[in-house]
Each structure stands twice: as structure tokens, then as C-alpha cells.
Amino acid sequence: MRPKFVAGNWKMNGSFESNHMLLTALVTQGGDLPEGSVGVFPPSPYIAQCSSMLDGTPWAWGAQDVSCHESGAFTGEVAASMLVDLGCAYVIVGHSERRALHGESSELVARKALAAHRAGIRPIVCVGETLAERESGVTEAVIGGQVDALMDVAGEAVCAAALIAYEPVWAIGTGRTASPDQAQEVHAFIRGRVGERFPAIGPGMPILYGGSVKASNARALFEMPDVDGGLVGGASLVAHEFLEICRAAQGAGQVG
Ligand code: PGA
């Protein structure tokens, strides 16, 4: 059985004060969730705050991005080793906002996943198609290319440690969620694609769904056989909503 994992991507939101309120609620009301089944991904300046408030709780924490370089003259970048110093267990790479707004290629995303893995952090590699791509029938070609780049550039050991997040670009922050069947179709495709190349990895690879996950739709998504949890943006900033989503993942089974 693949365990479920729910990750809260705060994006560029938060302050010491609002984070404190949110984290306090997560810890006090979500202290009984299975260890490591939930995590938050704050902006980098707040990782230390998360670490001090979440250490010793079931909650993991991670970063929203990482450099593909180990160290050196890369102004503004954060190295994977620095995230390790802050206790990060995971890092998100290749979010569609970084691909679209910062021109990140699938090859660069794979190099970031490799850098994370080398430092001992699990990468959550985001993939997803735009609405235009879906409507022109190239969803599988697009997702296949993104997954292939990870396998080609980062290799088998990284894939064995990675999680993939399928986030259709048209569903992110739009309130328009993929239907459970649409999500399942792409998740099964991703699992098959990885399994063709790395048969030992595909069946066990955690594949999260992201894009307008809410308390009201989480359960139906998480019940799909190839949906192993969620990457949640907006709803992860509202404690009761996010906690409900986390509980929906546990209720949807496959905890093991
Ligand atoms: P959303 O964002 O839940 O606000 O749609 C998801 C994401 O971008 O990770």
C-alpha cells in the first residue's frame, strides 16, 4: 500500500504572525495525524519558524524550490544542503508557476531534483499541462515529456526517492478542479510511464494531485487508486480547510 501524503504549498504568502496562528492550529488540531503524512511548504524565510514549531509533531516541512548548484556565486539561490540544515525533508521542484514565470525547463527541474536527492531531501516534482494543451489533445505527450526528462536527467535513484505532483495548470488557483476520473487517468499514465523504464519504481511511486483541492472535493480525488494525496495551495492557508483535506486523505485508505 502506498501511504497518502498531503502537502501545503503556501506560495508567497505568510508573515511571522499569520504563520504562528496557522501552525498552532495545525499542531493542536492535527497532532493525531500519522507521522509524516502531512507537510507544509512555506517561503524560505519562514522555514526556520516552521522547524521550531513543527519539530516533534507529525508535520514535516520543506521548501518551494532549490538551486541545482551545490554552492557558490549564485545570488538569490538556496542550496539543498541549506535546506537540510533547516530540517527540510522535502522540496517542491518544477511548480508550474516556476516553469511559466521563471522559464524553468524540464531539464533544469530534473537537475534540481538531482541536487535535492544528493543532499538527502525528497523532491516533489510537479508536472502538468495547460488548458490549450489539454484541449488540443496533447496532455499525455506533455506530461510524458516532463516525466521522461526526470528519468533521463536525474535517473533511477532519484525517481525512487521522488514524489510526482500532477497539477494541471488550468486547475491551479482557478477553482476548477480536475474531476477524479481526469486525475486518475493522468496519474495512471504517469505511473505506467515510470514503470516502463523503471519497473521496480512505478508501482510504488507516490503521485499527488494538485489544483484547487478543497475539503469538499478532496475525498473523491484521494479515493482514486493512483492518487496518493495532494499538493494544496490556497486551501492550505486556512487551518480548518487544510486539516479536513489531511483527514480526507487518511479516510480514503491506503495508509500503510
Ligand atoms: P491551488 O494550488 O490549490 O491554490 O490550486 C495548488 C498548487 O499550485 O500547488
PDB file of C-alpha atoms and ligand atoms in Angstrom:
ATOM      1  CA  MET A   1       0.000   0.000   0.000  1.00  0.00           C
ATOM      2  CA  ARG A   2       1.213   3.489  -0.780  1.00  0.00           C
ATOM      3  CA  PRO A   3       0.789   5.884   2.167  1.00  0.00           C
ATOM      4  CA  LYS A   4      -1.073   9.110   1.479  1.00  0.00           C
ATOM      5  CA  PHE A   5       0.722  12.440   1.766  1.00  0.00           C
ATOM      6  CA  VAL A   6      -0.796  15.920   1.818  1.00  0.00           C
ATOM      7  CA  ALA A   7       1.457  18.923   1.250  1.00  0.00           C
ATOM      8  CA  GLY A   8       0.501  22.553   1.795  1.00  0.00           C
ATOM      9  CA  ASN A   9       2.176  24.907  -0.683  1.00  0.00           C
ATOM     10  CA  TRP A  10       1.962  28.350   0.874  1.00  0.00           C
ATOM     11  CA  LYS A  11       3.446  30.008  -2.230  1.00  0.00           C
ATOM     12  CA  MET A  12       4.493  33.631  -1.468  1.00  0.00           C
ATOM     13  CA  ASN A  13       2.128  34.111   1.453  1.00  0.00           C
ATOM     14  CA  GLY A  14       2.535  34.482   5.197  1.00  0.00           C
ATOM     15  CA  SER A  15       4.074  36.551   7.967  1.00  0.00           C
ATOM     16  CA  PHE A  16       5.524  35.558  11.328  1.00  0.00           C
ATOM     17  CA  GLU A  17       2.203  36.369  12.911  1.00  0.00           C
ATOM     18  CA  SER A  18      -0.122  34.620  10.458  1.00  0.00           C
ATOM     19  CA  ASN A  19       2.201  31.609  10.236  1.00  0.00           C
ATOM     20  CA  HIS A  20       2.200  31.315  14.003  1.00  0.00           C
ATOM     21  CA  MET A  21      -1.590  31.170  14.064  1.00  0.00           C
ATOM     22  CA  LEU A  22      -1.785  28.664  11.221  1.00  0.00           C
ATOM     23  CA  LEU A  23       0.953  26.387  12.576  1.00  0.00           C
ATOM     24  CA  THR A  24      -0.503  26.485  16.088  1.00  0.00           C
ATOM     25  CA  ALA A  25      -3.842  25.308  14.719  1.00  0.00           C
ATOM     26  CA  LEU A  26      -2.216  22.563  12.630  1.00  0.00           C
ATOM     27  CA  VAL A  27      -0.236  21.258  15.582  1.00  0.00           C
ATOM     28  CA  THR A  28      -3.023  21.413  18.148  1.00  0.00           C
ATOM     29  CA  GLN A  29      -5.824  20.133  15.918  1.00  0.00           C
ATOM     30  CA  GLY A  30      -3.752  17.863  13.686  1.00  0.00           C
ATOM     31  CA  GLY A  31      -1.445  16.356  16.275  1.00  0.00           C
ATOM     32  CA  ASP A  32      -3.020  12.928  15.844  1.00  0.00           C
ATOM     33  CA  LEU A  33      -2.389  12.643  12.094  1.00  0.00           C
ATOM     34  CA  PRO A  34       0.019   9.873  11.111  1.00  0.00           C
ATOM     35  CA  GLU A  35       3.654  10.901  11.425  1.00  0.00           C
ATOM     36  CA  GLY A  36       4.958  12.275   8.143  1.00  0.00           C
ATOM     37  CA  SER A  37       1.606  12.106   6.344  1.00  0.00           C
ATOM     38  CA  VAL A  38       1.356  15.905   6.202  1.00  0.00           C
ATOM     39  CA  GLY A  39       3.716  18.740   5.437  1.00  0.00           C
ATOM     40  CA  VAL A  40       3.916  22.482   4.895  1.00  0.00           C
ATOM     41  CA  PHE A  41       5.970  24.366   2.334  1.00  0.00           C
ATOM     42  CA  PRO A  42       6.477  27.966   3.442  1.00  0.00           C
ATOM     43  CA  PRO A  43       8.501  30.675   1.707  1.00  0.00           C
ATOM     44  CA  SER A  44      12.208  30.148   2.557  1.00  0.00           C
ATOM     45  CA  PRO A  45      12.459  32.928   5.186  1.00  0.00           C
ATOM     46  CA  TYR A  46       9.865  31.095   7.276  1.00  0.00           C
ATOM     47  CA  ILE A  47      11.321  27.587   7.142  1.00  0.00           C
ATOM     48  CA  ALA A  48      13.127  28.088  10.452  1.00  0.00           C
ATOM     49  CA  GLN A  49       9.874  29.190  12.072  1.00  0.00           C
ATOM     50  CA  CYS A  50       8.194  26.018  10.812  1.00  0.00           C
ATOM     51  CA  SER A  51      11.087  23.920  12.017  1.00  0.00           C
ATOM     52  CA  SER A  52      10.902  25.356  15.533  1.00  0.00           C
ATOM     53  CA  MET A  53       7.120  24.964  15.722  1.00  0.00           C
ATOM     54  CA  LEU A  54       6.778  21.588  13.998  1.00  0.00           C
ATOM     55  CA  ASP A  55       9.754  19.653  15.319  1.00  0.00           C
ATOM     56  CA  GLY A  56       8.482  16.666  17.294  1.00  0.00           C
ATOM     57  CA  THR A  57       4.997  16.798  15.694  1.00  0.00           C
ATOM     58  CA  PRO A  58       3.597  14.637  12.852  1.00  0.00           C
ATOM     59  CA  TRP A  59       4.158  17.577  10.484  1.00  0.00           C
ATOM     60  CA  ALA A  60       7.023  17.649   8.008  1.00  0.00           C
ATOM     61  CA  TRP A  61       8.223  20.810   6.304  1.00  0.00           C
ATOM     62  CA  GLY A  62      10.023  21.643   3.113  1.00  0.00           C
ATOM     63  CA  ALA A  63      10.885  24.338   0.613  1.00  0.00           C
ATOM     64  CA  GLN A  64       9.165  25.501  -2.555  1.00  0.00           C
ATOM     65  CA  ASP A  65      12.287  25.466  -4.721  1.00  0.00           C
ATOM     66  CA  VAL A  66      16.023  24.710  -4.624  1.00  0.00           C
ATOM     67  CA  SER A  67      19.097  25.519  -6.656  1.00  0.00           C
ATOM     68  CA  CYS A  68      20.537  22.876  -8.940  1.00  0.00           C
ATOM     69  CA  HIS A  69      24.010  24.020  -7.784  1.00  0.00           C
ATOM     70  CA  GLU A  70      25.766  22.916  -4.614  1.00  0.00           C
ATOM     71  CA  SER A  71      27.213  26.290  -3.573  1.00  0.00           C
ATOM     72  CA  GLY A  72      28.979  29.341  -4.955  1.00  0.00           C
ATOM     73  CA  ALA A  73      28.263  32.513  -6.891  1.00  0.00           C
ATOM     74  CA  PHE A  74      24.514  32.088  -7.452  1.00  0.00           C
ATOM     75  CA  THR A  75      22.989  35.217  -5.929  1.00  0.00           C
ATOM     76  CA  GLY A  76      19.495  34.693  -4.606  1.00  0.00           C
ATOM     77  CA  GLU A  77      19.612  30.914  -4.793  1.00  0.00           C
ATOM     78  CA  VAL A  78      19.233  28.456  -1.915  1.00  0.00           C
ATOM     79  CA  ALA A  79      21.226  25.209  -1.904  1.00  0.00           C
ATOM     80  CA  ALA A  80      19.811  21.838  -0.949  1.00  0.00           C
ATOM     81  CA  SER A  81      22.409  21.491   1.830  1.00  0.00           C
ATOM     82  CA  MET A  82      20.986  24.673   3.396  1.00  0.00           C
ATOM     83  CA  LEU A  83      17.513  23.157   3.358  1.00  0.00           C
ATOM     84  CA  VAL A  84      18.965  20.113   5.115  1.00  0.00           C
ATOM     85  CA  ASP A  85      20.369  22.455   7.785  1.00  0.00           C
ATOM     86  CA  LEU A  86      16.809  23.714   8.289  1.00  0.00           C
ATOM     87  CA  GLY A  87      15.456  20.195   8.685  1.00  0.00           C
ATOM     88  CA  CYS A  88      13.582  20.065   5.375  1.00  0.00           C
ATOM     89  CA  ALA A  89      12.533  16.571   4.395  1.00  0.00           C
ATOM     90  CA  TYR A  90      11.122  17.597   1.007  1.00  0.00           C
ATOM     91  CA  VAL A  91      11.423  20.249  -1.649  1.00  0.00           C
ATOM     92  CA  ILE A  92       8.984  21.128  -4.423  1.00  0.00           C
ATOM     93  CA  VAL A  93      10.626  21.476  -7.845  1.00  0.00           C
ATOM     94  CA  GLY A  94       9.180  22.463 -11.185  1.00  0.00           C
ATOM     95  CA  HIS A  95       5.966  24.036  -9.952  1.00  0.00           C
ATOM     96  CA  SER A  96       4.123  25.391 -12.983  1.00  0.00           C
ATOM     97  CA  GLU A  97       4.486  28.930 -11.640  1.00  0.00           C
ATOM     98  CA  ARG A  98       8.260  28.494 -11.759  1.00  0.00           C
ATOM     99  CA  ARG A  99       8.124  26.832 -15.172  1.00  0.00           C
ATOM    100  CA  ALA A 100       5.916  29.597 -16.592  1.00  0.00           C
ATOM    101  CA  LEU A 101       7.116  32.703 -14.740  1.00  0.00           C
ATOM    102  CA  HIS A 102      10.795  31.818 -14.367  1.00  0.00           C
ATOM    103  CA  GLY A 103      11.312  29.877 -17.567  1.00  0.00           C
ATOM    104  CA  GLU A 104      12.336  26.634 -15.883  1.00  0.00           C
ATOM    105  CA  SER A 105      12.790  23.779 -18.332  1.00  0.00           C
ATOM    106  CA  SER A 106      12.092  20.138 -17.551  1.00  0.00           C
ATOM    107  CA  GLU A 107      15.839  19.535 -17.738  1.00  0.00           C
ATOM    108  CA  LEU A 108      16.533  22.190 -15.088  1.00  0.00           C
ATOM    109  CA  VAL A 109      13.737  20.801 -12.922  1.00  0.00           C
ATOM    110  CA  ALA A 110      15.333  17.357 -13.128  1.00  0.00           C
ATOM    111  CA  ARG A 111      18.721  18.814 -12.155  1.00  0.00           C
ATOM    112  CA  LYS A 112      17.082  20.411  -9.127  1.00  0.00           C
ATOM    113  CA  ALA A 113      15.558  17.050  -8.183  1.00  0.00           C
ATOM    114  CA  LEU A 114      19.023  15.506  -8.505  1.00  0.00           C
ATOM    115  CA  ALA A 115      20.581  18.206  -6.289  1.00  0.00           C
ATOM    116  CA  ALA A 116      17.884  17.658  -3.663  1.00  0.00           C
ATOM    117  CA  HIS A 117      18.374  13.909  -3.690  1.00  0.00           C
ATOM    118  CA  ARG A 118      22.156  14.225  -3.398  1.00  0.00           C
ATOM    119  CA  ALA A 119      21.656  16.297  -0.250  1.00  0.00           C
ATOM    120  CA  GLY A 120      19.195  13.775   1.188  1.00  0.00           C
ATOM    121  CA  ILE A 121      15.919  15.600   0.524  1.00  0.00           C
ATOM    122  CA  ARG A 122      12.975  14.066  -1.322  1.00  0.00           C
ATOM    123  CA  PRO A 123      11.941  16.108  -4.362  1.00  0.00           C
ATOM    124  CA  ILE A 124       8.276  16.624  -5.184  1.00  0.00           C
ATOM    125  CA  VAL A 125       8.422  17.045  -8.949  1.00  0.00           C
ATOM    126  CA  CYS A 126       5.485  18.938 -10.444  1.00  0.00           C
ATOM    127  CA  VAL A 127       4.166  18.187 -13.903  1.00  0.00           C
ATOM    128  CA  GLY A 128       1.075  19.406 -15.701  1.00  0.00           C
ATOM    129  CA  GLU A 129      -0.465  20.544 -18.960  1.00  0.00           C
ATOM    130  CA  THR A 130      -2.034  23.890 -19.841  1.00  0.00           C
ATOM    131  CA  LEU A 131      -5.657  24.206 -20.896  1.00  0.00           C
ATOM    132  CA  ALA A 132      -4.609  24.756 -24.519  1.00  0.00           C
ATOM    133  CA  GLU A 133      -2.547  21.574 -24.418  1.00  0.00           C
ATOM    134  CA  ARG A 134      -5.419  19.567 -22.923  1.00  0.00           C
ATOM    135  CA  GLU A 135      -7.864  20.918 -25.469  1.00  0.00           C
ATOM    136  CA  SER A 136      -5.569  20.099 -28.350  1.00  0.00           C
ATOM    137  CA  GLY A 137      -5.207  16.514 -27.103  1.00  0.00           C
ATOM    138  CA  VAL A 138      -1.525  16.564 -26.202  1.00  0.00           C
ATOM    139  CA  THR A 139      -1.824  16.079 -22.426  1.00  0.00           C
ATOM    140  CA  GLU A 140      -0.035  12.728 -22.439  1.00  0.00           C
ATOM    141  CA  ALA A 141       2.697  13.981 -24.762  1.00  0.00           C
ATOM    142  CA  VAL A 142       3.353  16.965 -22.489  1.00  0.00           C
ATOM    143  CA  ILE A 143       3.282  15.025 -19.226  1.00  0.00           C
ATOM    144  CA  GLY A 144       5.262  12.184 -20.794  1.00  0.00           C
ATOM    145  CA  GLY A 145       7.978  14.637 -21.842  1.00  0.00           C
ATOM    146  CA  GLN A 146       8.163  16.151 -18.362  1.00  0.00           C
ATOM    147  CA  VAL A 147       8.400  12.731 -16.713  1.00  0.00           C
ATOM    148  CA  ASP A 148      10.924  11.471 -19.284  1.00  0.00           C
ATOM    149  CA  ALA A 149      13.199  14.447 -18.553  1.00  0.00           C
ATOM    150  CA  LEU A 150      13.215  13.481 -14.886  1.00  0.00           C
ATOM    151  CA  MET A 151      14.073   9.870 -15.726  1.00  0.00           C
ATOM    152  CA  ASP A 152      16.699  10.832 -18.345  1.00  0.00           C
ATOM    153  CA  VAL A 153      18.496  13.535 -16.387  1.00  0.00           C
ATOM    154  CA  ALA A 154      18.023  12.557 -12.750  1.00  0.00           C
ATOM    155  CA  GLY A 155      17.988   8.763 -13.135  1.00  0.00           C
ATOM    156  CA  GLU A 156      16.597   5.809 -11.279  1.00  0.00           C
ATOM    157  CA  ALA A 157      17.822   6.527  -7.736  1.00  0.00           C
ATOM    158  CA  VAL A 158      16.236   9.984  -7.793  1.00  0.00           C
ATOM    159  CA  CYS A 159      12.979   8.607  -9.172  1.00  0.00           C
ATOM    160  CA  ALA A 160      12.954   6.022  -6.393  1.00  0.00           C
ATOM    161  CA  ALA A 161      13.029   8.814  -3.800  1.00  0.00           C
ATOM    162  CA  ALA A 162      10.838  11.328  -5.639  1.00  0.00           C
ATOM    163  CA  LEU A 163       7.160  12.094  -5.438  1.00  0.00           C
ATOM    164  CA  ILE A 164       5.402  13.414  -8.512  1.00  0.00           C
ATOM    165  CA  ALA A 165       2.675  16.045  -8.269  1.00  0.00           C
ATOM    166  CA  TYR A 166       0.276  16.134 -11.189  1.00  0.00           C
ATOM    167  CA  GLU A 167      -1.007  19.689 -11.313  1.00  0.00           C
ATOM    168  CA  PRO A 168      -2.989  20.615 -14.404  1.00  0.00           C
ATOM    169  CA  VAL A 169      -2.120  24.286 -14.966  1.00  0.00           C
ATOM    170  CA  TRP A 170      -5.760  25.075 -15.726  1.00  0.00           C
ATOM    171  CA  ALA A 171      -6.775  23.838 -12.270  1.00  0.00           C
ATOM    172  CA  ILE A 172      -4.240  25.782 -10.203  1.00  0.00           C
ATOM    173  CA  GLY A 173      -5.803  28.636  -8.262  1.00  0.00           C
ATOM    174  CA  THR A 174      -8.796  28.677 -10.598  1.00  0.00           C
ATOM    175  CA  GLY A 175     -11.352  26.838  -8.504  1.00  0.00           C
ATOM    176  CA  ARG A 176     -11.669  24.445 -11.442  1.00  0.00           C
ATOM    177  CA  THR A 177     -10.515  21.045 -10.184  1.00  0.00           C
ATOM    178  CA  ALA A 178      -9.795  18.083 -12.402  1.00  0.00           C
ATOM    179  CA  SER A 179     -12.519  15.515 -11.935  1.00  0.00           C
ATOM    180  CA  PRO A 180     -11.452  12.381 -10.053  1.00  0.00           C
ATOM    181  CA  ASP A 181     -11.568  10.471 -13.362  1.00  0.00           C
ATOM    182  CA  GLN A 182      -9.436  13.053 -15.157  1.00  0.00           C
ATOM    183  CA  ALA A 183      -6.884  12.961 -12.338  1.00  0.00           C
ATOM    184  CA  GLN A 184      -6.886   9.159 -12.219  1.00  0.00           C
ATOM    185  CA  GLU A 185      -6.335   8.909 -15.966  1.00  0.00           C
ATOM    186  CA  VAL A 186      -3.198  11.062 -15.859  1.00  0.00           C
ATOM    187  CA  HIS A 187      -1.899   9.525 -12.627  1.00  0.00           C
ATOM    188  CA  ALA A 188      -2.186   6.049 -14.126  1.00  0.00           C
ATOM    189  CA  PHE A 189      -0.412   7.297 -17.241  1.00  0.00           C
ATOM    190  CA  ILE A 190       2.457   8.728 -15.148  1.00  0.00           C
ATOM    191  CA  ARG A 191       2.782   5.522 -13.128  1.00  0.00           C
ATOM    192  CA  GLY A 192       2.847   3.490 -16.318  1.00  0.00           C
ATOM    193  CA  ARG A 193       5.422   5.759 -17.917  1.00  0.00           C
ATOM    194  CA  VAL A 194       7.778   5.469 -14.937  1.00  0.00           C
ATOM    195  CA  GLY A 195       7.086   1.740 -14.665  1.00  0.00           C
ATOM    196  CA  GLU A 196       8.011   1.117 -18.309  1.00  0.00           C
ATOM    197  CA  ARG A 197      11.518   2.441 -17.700  1.00  0.00           C
ATOM    198  CA  PHE A 198      11.919   1.520 -14.032  1.00  0.00           C
ATOM    199  CA  PRO A 199       9.628  -1.437 -13.296  1.00  0.00           C
ATOM    200  CA  ALA A 200      10.670  -1.562  -9.644  1.00  0.00           C
ATOM    201  CA  ILE A 201       9.679   2.065  -9.071  1.00  0.00           C
ATOM    202  CA  GLY A 202       6.451   2.761 -10.941  1.00  0.00           C
ATOM    203  CA  PRO A 203       4.055   0.759  -8.748  1.00  0.00           C
ATOM    204  CA  GLY A 204       5.216   2.368  -5.507  1.00  0.00           C
ATOM    205  CA  MET A 205       5.824   5.909  -6.681  1.00  0.00           C
ATOM    206  CA  PRO A 206       3.738   8.456  -4.741  1.00  0.00           C
ATOM    207  CA  ILE A 207       1.759  10.630  -7.165  1.00  0.00           C
ATOM    208  CA  LEU A 208      -0.026  13.619  -5.628  1.00  0.00           C
ATOM    209  CA  TYR A 209      -2.796  15.614  -7.266  1.00  0.00           C
ATOM    210  CA  GLY A 210      -2.760  19.428  -7.129  1.00  0.00           C
ATOM    211  CA  GLY A 211      -5.054  22.125  -8.458  1.00  0.00           C
ATOM    212  CA  SER A 212      -7.953  23.613  -6.474  1.00  0.00           C
ATOM    213  CA  VAL A 213      -8.067  20.788  -3.938  1.00  0.00           C
ATOM    214  CA  LYS A 214     -10.613  21.712  -1.254  1.00  0.00           C
ATOM    215  CA  ALA A 215     -12.233  19.971   1.686  1.00  0.00           C
ATOM    216  CA  SER A 216     -15.296  19.416  -0.488  1.00  0.00           C
ATOM    217  CA  ASN A 217     -13.530  17.573  -3.333  1.00  0.00           C
ATOM    218  CA  ALA A 218     -10.506  16.019  -1.595  1.00  0.00           C
ATOM    219  CA  ARG A 219     -12.087  12.731  -0.582  1.00  0.00           C
ATOM    220  CA  ALA A 220     -13.307  11.850  -4.072  1.00  0.00           C
ATOM    221  CA  LEU A 221      -9.892  12.636  -5.559  1.00  0.00           C
ATOM    222  CA  PHE A 222      -7.975  10.706  -2.895  1.00  0.00           C
ATOM    223  CA  GLU A 223     -10.181   7.664  -3.362  1.00  0.00           C
ATOM    224  CA  MET A 224      -8.900   7.164  -6.893  1.00  0.00           C
ATOM    225  CA  PRO A 225      -6.488   4.216  -6.993  1.00  0.00           C
ATOM    226  CA  ASP A 226      -3.498   6.125  -8.340  1.00  0.00           C
ATOM    227  CA  VAL A 227      -3.972   9.353  -6.370  1.00  0.00           C
ATOM    228  CA  ASP A 228      -1.704   9.199  -3.348  1.00  0.00           C
ATOM    229  CA  GLY A 229      -2.531  12.537  -1.762  1.00  0.00           C
ATOM    230  CA  GLY A 230      -2.460  16.183  -2.650  1.00  0.00           C
ATOM    231  CA  LEU A 231      -0.413  19.305  -3.176  1.00  0.00           C
ATOM    232  CA  VAL A 232      -2.667  22.041  -1.872  1.00  0.00           C
ATOM    233  CA  GLY A 233      -2.210  25.762  -2.465  1.00  0.00           C
ATOM    234  CA  GLY A 234      -4.879  28.246  -1.400  1.00  0.00           C
ATOM    235  CA  ALA A 235      -6.752  25.861   0.897  1.00  0.00           C
ATOM    236  CA  SER A 236      -3.576  25.093   2.849  1.00  0.00           C
ATOM    237  CA  LEU A 237      -3.597  28.630   4.266  1.00  0.00           C
ATOM    238  CA  VAL A 238      -6.904  28.042   6.066  1.00  0.00           C
ATOM    239  CA  ALA A 239      -6.297  25.717   9.015  1.00  0.00           C
ATOM    240  CA  HIS A 240      -9.703  24.038   9.267  1.00  0.00           C
ATOM    241  CA  GLU A 241      -9.940  23.558   5.492  1.00  0.00           C
ATOM    242  CA  PHE A 242      -6.444  22.114   5.249  1.00  0.00           C
ATOM    243  CA  LEU A 243      -6.952  19.822   8.242  1.00  0.00           C
ATOM    244  CA  GLU A 244     -10.121  18.487   6.645  1.00  0.00           C
ATOM    245  CA  ILE A 245      -8.189  17.734   3.470  1.00  0.00           C
ATOM    246  CA  CYS A 246      -5.484  15.967   5.502  1.00  0.00           C
ATOM    247  CA  ARG A 247      -8.132  13.876   7.242  1.00  0.00           C
ATOM    248  CA  ALA A 248      -9.828  13.077   3.933  1.00  0.00           C
ATOM    249  CA  ALA A 249      -6.542  11.542   2.749  1.00  0.00           C
ATOM    250  CA  GLN A 250      -6.431   9.263   5.764  1.00  0.00           C
ATOM    251  CA  GLY A 251     -10.098   8.362   5.434  1.00  0.00           C
ATOM    252  CA  ALA A 252      -9.574   7.489   1.784  1.00  0.00           C
ATOM    253  CA  GLY A 253      -7.489   4.490   2.832  1.00  0.00           C
ATOM    254  CA  GLN A 254      -4.230   3.085   1.500  1.00  0.00           C
ATOM    255  CA  VAL A 255      -2.461   4.110   4.685  1.00  0.00           C
ATOM    256  CA  GLY A 256       0.260   1.658   5.287  1.00  0.00           C
TER     257      GLY A 256
HETATM  258  P1  PGA B   1      -4.263  25.637  -5.563  1.00  0.00           P
HETATM  259  O1  PGA B   1      -2.686  25.499  -5.870  1.00  0.00           O
HETATM  260  O2  PGA B   1      -4.606  24.543  -4.584  1.00  0.00           O
HETATM  261  O3  PGA B   1      -4.406  27.015  -4.964  1.00  0.00           O
HETATM  262  O4  PGA B   1      -4.976  25.480  -6.850  1.00  0.00           O
HETATM  263  C1  PGA B   1      -2.079  24.253  -5.969  1.00  0.00           C
HETATM  264  C2  PGA B   1      -0.612  24.450  -6.285  1.00  0.00           C
HETATM  265  O5  PGA B   1      -0.276  25.329  -7.079  1.00  0.00           O
HETATM  266  O6  PGA B   1       0.258  23.711  -5.756  1.00  0.00           O
END
